[in-house]
């Protein structure tokens, strides 16, 4: 049986450097009047049980964002070295009280409303599932994984590994397509100011 909503904890990954955003904290960049992270949390909340936020700066601001949804803020497992999304994922796995963790990035305000459901259905016995967009590109920070993967992830990080997809493939990740019309802009993100402007221009009628 695929995991149910109650068996899945949601994790917002907000620990990036934001280097392509001029060093700004991407999750706090305004999009249509609210921080990007607020939109992502709002889309994620109905799909999961408990919520967590992983960040390594501006913690007070993320606490305010998470308060309304009862989402505590975790620091990355290796905040000093900015070890990337996997460090945030490890923090989430350590803090997770349920069997499964669903991660999403903080800069994707249109993330799929059926993300948890489709990833859970696509596991097929795997311990980890990753979203593929309509073009077949993987989006490794959109992933559903078992809490039991924490030791394997800790070992990979300790060995200096940082590549999210490489670690996921080593765990036998299931790849789940999101190819319906409603998924057309679901993985659009605001990596830099130009992408943010495109998101603003193209998605008014999608939110």
mmCIF file of C-alpha atoms in Angstrom:
data_model
loop_
_atom_site.group_PDB
_atom_site.id
_atom_site.type_symbol
_atom_site.label_atom_id
_atom_site.label_comp_id
_atom_site.label_asym_id
_atom_site.label_seq_id
_atom_site.Cartn_x
_atom_site.Cartn_y
_atom_site.Cartn_z
ATOM 1 C CA UNK A 1 0.000 0.000 0.000
ATOM 2 C CA UNK A 2 1.318 3.483 -0.807
ATOM 3 C CA UNK A 3 1.861 5.668 2.271
ATOM 4 C CA UNK A 4 -1.132 7.786 3.277
ATOM 5 C CA UNK A 5 -1.085 11.510 3.937
ATOM 6 C CA UNK A 6 -0.783 10.900 7.713
ATOM 7 C CA UNK A 7 2.339 8.755 7.155
ATOM 8 C CA UNK A 8 4.157 11.535 5.281
ATOM 9 C CA UNK A 9 5.954 14.521 6.833
ATOM 10 C CA UNK A 10 6.472 17.489 4.493
ATOM 11 C CA UNK A 11 9.865 19.231 4.355
ATOM 12 C CA UNK A 12 10.462 22.645 2.777
ATOM 13 C CA UNK A 13 14.113 22.940 1.704
ATOM 14 C CA UNK A 14 15.161 26.557 2.262
ATOM 15 C CA UNK A 15 18.858 26.220 3.035
ATOM 16 C CA UNK A 16 20.436 27.321 -0.266
ATOM 17 C CA UNK A 17 22.956 30.108 -0.712
ATOM 18 C CA UNK A 18 20.816 31.856 -3.333
ATOM 19 C CA UNK A 19 23.965 32.638 -5.283
ATOM 20 C CA UNK A 20 22.110 33.111 -8.578
ATOM 21 C CA UNK A 21 19.677 35.405 -6.755
ATOM 22 C CA UNK A 22 22.537 37.718 -5.762
ATOM 23 C CA UNK A 23 22.922 35.979 -2.412
ATOM 24 C CA UNK A 24 19.301 36.645 -1.410
ATOM 25 C CA UNK A 25 17.478 33.979 0.538
ATOM 26 C CA UNK A 26 15.280 32.561 -2.251
ATOM 27 C CA UNK A 27 12.451 31.441 0.006
ATOM 28 C CA UNK A 28 11.997 34.991 1.266
ATOM 29 C CA UNK A 29 12.015 36.668 -2.167
ATOM 30 C CA UNK A 30 8.549 38.192 -2.795
ATOM 31 C CA UNK A 31 6.310 36.605 -5.413
ATOM 32 C CA UNK A 32 2.897 38.177 -5.989
ATOM 33 C CA UNK A 33 3.046 39.939 -2.643
ATOM 34 C CA UNK A 34 4.220 37.072 -0.448
ATOM 35 C CA UNK A 35 7.499 35.169 0.085
ATOM 36 C CA UNK A 36 8.055 32.287 -2.320
ATOM 37 C CA UNK A 37 8.313 29.900 0.629
ATOM 38 C CA UNK A 38 4.818 30.855 1.821
ATOM 39 C CA UNK A 39 3.327 29.752 -1.526
ATOM 40 C CA UNK A 40 5.251 26.467 -1.490
ATOM 41 C CA UNK A 41 4.215 25.705 2.098
ATOM 42 C CA UNK A 42 0.602 26.441 1.266
ATOM 43 C CA UNK A 43 0.677 23.979 -1.666
ATOM 44 C CA UNK A 44 2.449 21.307 0.380
ATOM 45 C CA UNK A 45 0.433 21.474 3.623
ATOM 46 C CA UNK A 46 -2.800 19.780 2.395
ATOM 47 C CA UNK A 47 -0.782 16.852 0.998
ATOM 48 C CA UNK A 48 1.074 15.780 4.150
ATOM 49 C CA UNK A 49 0.697 15.305 7.884
ATOM 50 C CA UNK A 50 3.292 17.290 9.889
ATOM 51 C CA UNK A 51 5.402 20.016 8.242
ATOM 52 C CA UNK A 52 9.065 20.957 8.720
ATOM 53 C CA UNK A 53 11.220 23.773 7.310
ATOM 54 C CA UNK A 54 14.962 23.310 6.765
ATOM 55 C CA UNK A 55 16.965 26.557 6.689
ATOM 56 C CA UNK A 56 20.375 27.847 7.707
ATOM 57 C CA UNK A 57 19.859 31.630 7.830
ATOM 58 C CA UNK A 58 17.010 34.066 8.515
ATOM 59 C CA UNK A 59 15.667 31.459 10.910
ATOM 60 C CA UNK A 60 13.403 33.939 12.703
ATOM 61 C CA UNK A 61 11.648 34.848 9.442
ATOM 62 C CA UNK A 62 11.114 31.193 8.573
ATOM 63 C CA UNK A 63 9.731 30.563 12.060
ATOM 64 C CA UNK A 64 7.131 33.265 11.461
ATOM 65 C CA UNK A 65 6.235 31.671 8.091
ATOM 66 C CA UNK A 66 5.969 28.222 9.635
ATOM 67 C CA UNK A 67 4.028 29.306 12.698
ATOM 68 C CA UNK A 68 0.618 29.442 11.043
ATOM 69 C CA UNK A 69 1.037 25.863 9.808
ATOM 70 C CA UNK A 70 2.750 24.544 12.929
ATOM 71 C CA UNK A 71 5.984 23.926 11.003
ATOM 72 C CA UNK A 72 9.146 24.057 13.146
ATOM 73 C CA UNK A 73 12.407 25.278 11.577
ATOM 74 C CA UNK A 74 15.410 22.931 11.493
ATOM 75 C CA UNK A 75 18.968 23.971 10.767
ATOM 76 C CA UNK A 76 20.785 22.031 8.050
ATOM 77 C CA UNK A 77 22.750 19.045 9.319
ATOM 78 C CA UNK A 78 25.893 20.901 8.202
ATOM 79 C CA UNK A 79 24.875 24.552 8.175
ATOM 80 C CA UNK A 80 28.430 25.937 8.332
ATOM 81 C CA UNK A 81 29.508 24.314 5.087
ATOM 82 C CA UNK A 82 26.316 24.794 3.059
ATOM 83 C CA UNK A 83 26.403 21.118 2.082
ATOM 84 C CA UNK A 84 23.410 21.614 -0.189
ATOM 85 C CA UNK A 85 19.938 20.069 -0.311
ATOM 86 C CA UNK A 86 21.111 16.692 1.003
ATOM 87 C CA UNK A 87 22.091 18.260 4.334
ATOM 88 C CA UNK A 88 18.587 19.694 4.630
ATOM 89 C CA UNK A 89 17.141 16.324 3.702
ATOM 90 C CA UNK A 90 19.194 14.638 6.427
ATOM 91 C CA UNK A 91 17.961 17.138 9.031
ATOM 92 C CA UNK A 92 14.418 16.368 7.913
ATOM 93 C CA UNK A 93 14.924 12.600 8.164
ATOM 94 C CA UNK A 94 16.352 12.979 11.674
ATOM 95 C CA UNK A 95 13.430 15.155 12.806
ATOM 96 C CA UNK A 96 10.759 13.195 10.977
ATOM 97 C CA UNK A 97 8.276 11.414 13.230
ATOM 98 C CA UNK A 98 6.562 9.534 10.389
ATOM 99 C CA UNK A 99 7.766 6.716 8.137
ATOM 100 C CA UNK A 100 8.059 8.934 5.054
ATOM 101 C CA UNK A 101 9.423 12.391 4.233
ATOM 102 C CA UNK A 102 8.382 14.480 1.211
ATOM 103 C CA UNK A 103 10.783 17.296 0.291
ATOM 104 C CA UNK A 104 10.128 20.328 -1.908
ATOM 105 C CA UNK A 105 12.292 23.380 -2.692
ATOM 106 C CA UNK A 106 11.288 26.774 -1.309
ATOM 107 C CA UNK A 107 11.281 28.551 -4.698
ATOM 108 C CA UNK A 108 8.595 26.547 -6.545
ATOM 109 C CA UNK A 109 5.301 28.292 -5.766
ATOM 110 C CA UNK A 110 3.273 26.201 -8.248
ATOM 111 C CA UNK A 111 4.393 22.771 -7.083
ATOM 112 C CA UNK A 112 1.966 19.949 -8.005
ATOM 113 C CA UNK A 113 -1.167 19.707 -5.881
ATOM 114 C CA UNK A 114 -0.956 15.922 -6.331
ATOM 115 C CA UNK A 115 2.795 15.610 -5.629
ATOM 116 C CA UNK A 116 2.508 13.376 -2.551
ATOM 117 C CA UNK A 117 -0.228 11.214 -4.058
ATOM 118 C CA UNK A 118 1.574 10.556 -7.344
ATOM 119 C CA UNK A 119 5.005 9.980 -5.793
ATOM 120 C CA UNK A 120 3.489 7.581 -3.242
ATOM 121 C CA UNK A 121 1.627 5.691 -5.970
ATOM 122 C CA UNK A 122 4.793 5.524 -8.098
ATOM 123 C CA UNK A 123 7.083 4.032 -5.445
ATOM 124 C CA UNK A 124 6.427 0.469 -6.595
ATOM 125 C CA UNK A 125 8.319 -0.994 -3.675
ATOM 126 C CA UNK A 126 11.226 1.488 -3.812
ATOM 127 C CA UNK A 127 12.317 3.408 -0.715
ATOM 128 C CA UNK A 128 12.500 6.673 -2.647
ATOM 129 C CA UNK A 129 10.618 8.351 -5.522
ATOM 130 C CA UNK A 130 11.659 11.406 -7.562
ATOM 131 C CA UNK A 131 9.482 13.637 -9.765
ATOM 132 C CA UNK A 132 10.017 13.916 -13.531
ATOM 133 C CA UNK A 133 8.553 16.900 -15.379
ATOM 134 C CA UNK A 134 6.616 16.731 -18.660
ATOM 135 C CA UNK A 135 9.921 16.773 -20.613
ATOM 136 C CA UNK A 136 11.220 13.815 -18.596
ATOM 137 C CA UNK A 137 13.730 15.858 -16.576
ATOM 138 C CA UNK A 138 14.218 14.739 -12.976
ATOM 139 C CA UNK A 139 13.675 17.238 -10.159
ATOM 140 C CA UNK A 140 15.609 15.586 -7.342
ATOM 141 C CA UNK A 141 14.554 17.989 -4.580
ATOM 142 C CA UNK A 142 10.941 16.906 -5.181
ATOM 143 C CA UNK A 143 11.277 13.508 -3.567
ATOM 144 C CA UNK A 144 9.487 11.114 -1.253
ATOM 145 C CA UNK A 145 11.729 8.909 0.842
ATOM 146 C CA UNK A 146 11.684 6.466 3.749
ATOM 147 C CA UNK A 147 13.004 7.634 7.103
ATOM 148 C CA UNK A 148 15.228 4.512 7.219
ATOM 149 C CA UNK A 149 17.444 6.067 4.510
ATOM 150 C CA UNK A 150 18.958 8.496 7.070
ATOM 151 C CA UNK A 151 22.102 6.392 7.836
ATOM 152 C CA UNK A 152 22.857 5.868 4.114
ATOM 153 C CA UNK A 153 22.501 9.614 3.516
ATOM 154 C CA UNK A 154 24.665 10.485 6.527
ATOM 155 C CA UNK A 155 27.397 8.150 5.207
ATOM 156 C CA UNK A 156 27.235 9.710 1.744
ATOM 157 C CA UNK A 157 27.546 13.253 3.147
ATOM 158 C CA UNK A 158 30.368 12.220 5.488
ATOM 159 C CA UNK A 159 32.276 10.834 2.488
ATOM 160 C CA UNK A 160 32.054 14.252 0.794
ATOM 161 C CA UNK A 161 29.172 13.372 -1.521
ATOM 162 C CA UNK A 162 26.923 16.290 -2.518
ATOM 163 C CA UNK A 163 25.130 15.202 -5.712
ATOM 164 C CA UNK A 164 21.476 14.710 -4.919
ATOM 165 C CA UNK A 165 20.542 12.634 -7.970
ATOM 166 C CA UNK A 166 23.636 10.424 -7.696
ATOM 167 C CA UNK A 167 22.721 9.484 -4.125
ATOM 168 C CA UNK A 168 19.083 8.916 -5.069
ATOM 169 C CA UNK A 169 20.026 6.646 -7.971
ATOM 170 C CA UNK A 170 22.270 4.639 -5.649
ATOM 171 C CA UNK A 171 19.195 4.039 -3.466
ATOM 172 C CA UNK A 172 17.225 2.695 -6.441
ATOM 173 C CA UNK A 173 14.935 5.715 -6.793
ATOM 174 C CA UNK A 174 11.665 5.299 -8.685
ATOM 175 C CA UNK A 175 11.152 8.057 -11.287
ATOM 176 C CA UNK A 176 7.563 9.305 -11.430
ATOM 177 C CA UNK A 177 6.293 11.335 -14.419
ATOM 178 C CA UNK A 178 4.192 14.481 -13.912
ATOM 179 C CA UNK A 179 2.973 14.885 -17.470
ATOM 180 C CA UNK A 180 -0.643 15.994 -17.212
ATOM 181 C CA UNK A 181 -1.727 19.421 -18.514
ATOM 182 C CA UNK A 182 -2.035 20.793 -14.962
ATOM 183 C CA UNK A 183 1.650 19.989 -14.378
ATOM 184 C CA UNK A 184 2.880 22.269 -17.197
ATOM 185 C CA UNK A 185 4.315 24.933 -14.854
ATOM 186 C CA UNK A 186 4.381 22.866 -11.675
ATOM 187 C CA UNK A 187 8.176 22.746 -11.402
ATOM 188 C CA UNK A 188 8.833 26.351 -12.478
ATOM 189 C CA UNK A 189 11.193 27.901 -9.968
ATOM 190 C CA UNK A 190 12.810 31.225 -9.226
ATOM 191 C CA UNK A 191 16.513 30.444 -9.370
ATOM 192 C CA UNK A 192 17.454 33.936 -10.502
ATOM 193 C CA UNK A 193 15.730 37.323 -11.054
ATOM 194 C CA UNK A 194 14.967 36.525 -14.726
ATOM 195 C CA UNK A 195 13.257 33.255 -13.864
ATOM 196 C CA UNK A 196 11.287 35.015 -11.140
ATOM 197 C CA UNK A 197 10.104 37.624 -13.670
ATOM 198 C CA UNK A 198 9.079 34.863 -16.106
ATOM 199 C CA UNK A 199 7.197 33.106 -13.334
ATOM 200 C CA UNK A 200 5.353 36.326 -12.492
ATOM 201 C CA UNK A 201 4.493 36.938 -16.157
ATOM 202 C CA UNK A 202 3.347 33.449 -17.137
ATOM 203 C CA UNK A 203 1.577 32.085 -14.110
ATOM 204 C CA UNK A 204 -0.991 34.620 -12.964
ATOM 205 C CA UNK A 205 -3.815 32.345 -14.050
ATOM 206 C CA UNK A 206 -2.277 29.192 -12.590
ATOM 207 C CA UNK A 207 -2.259 30.160 -8.927
#
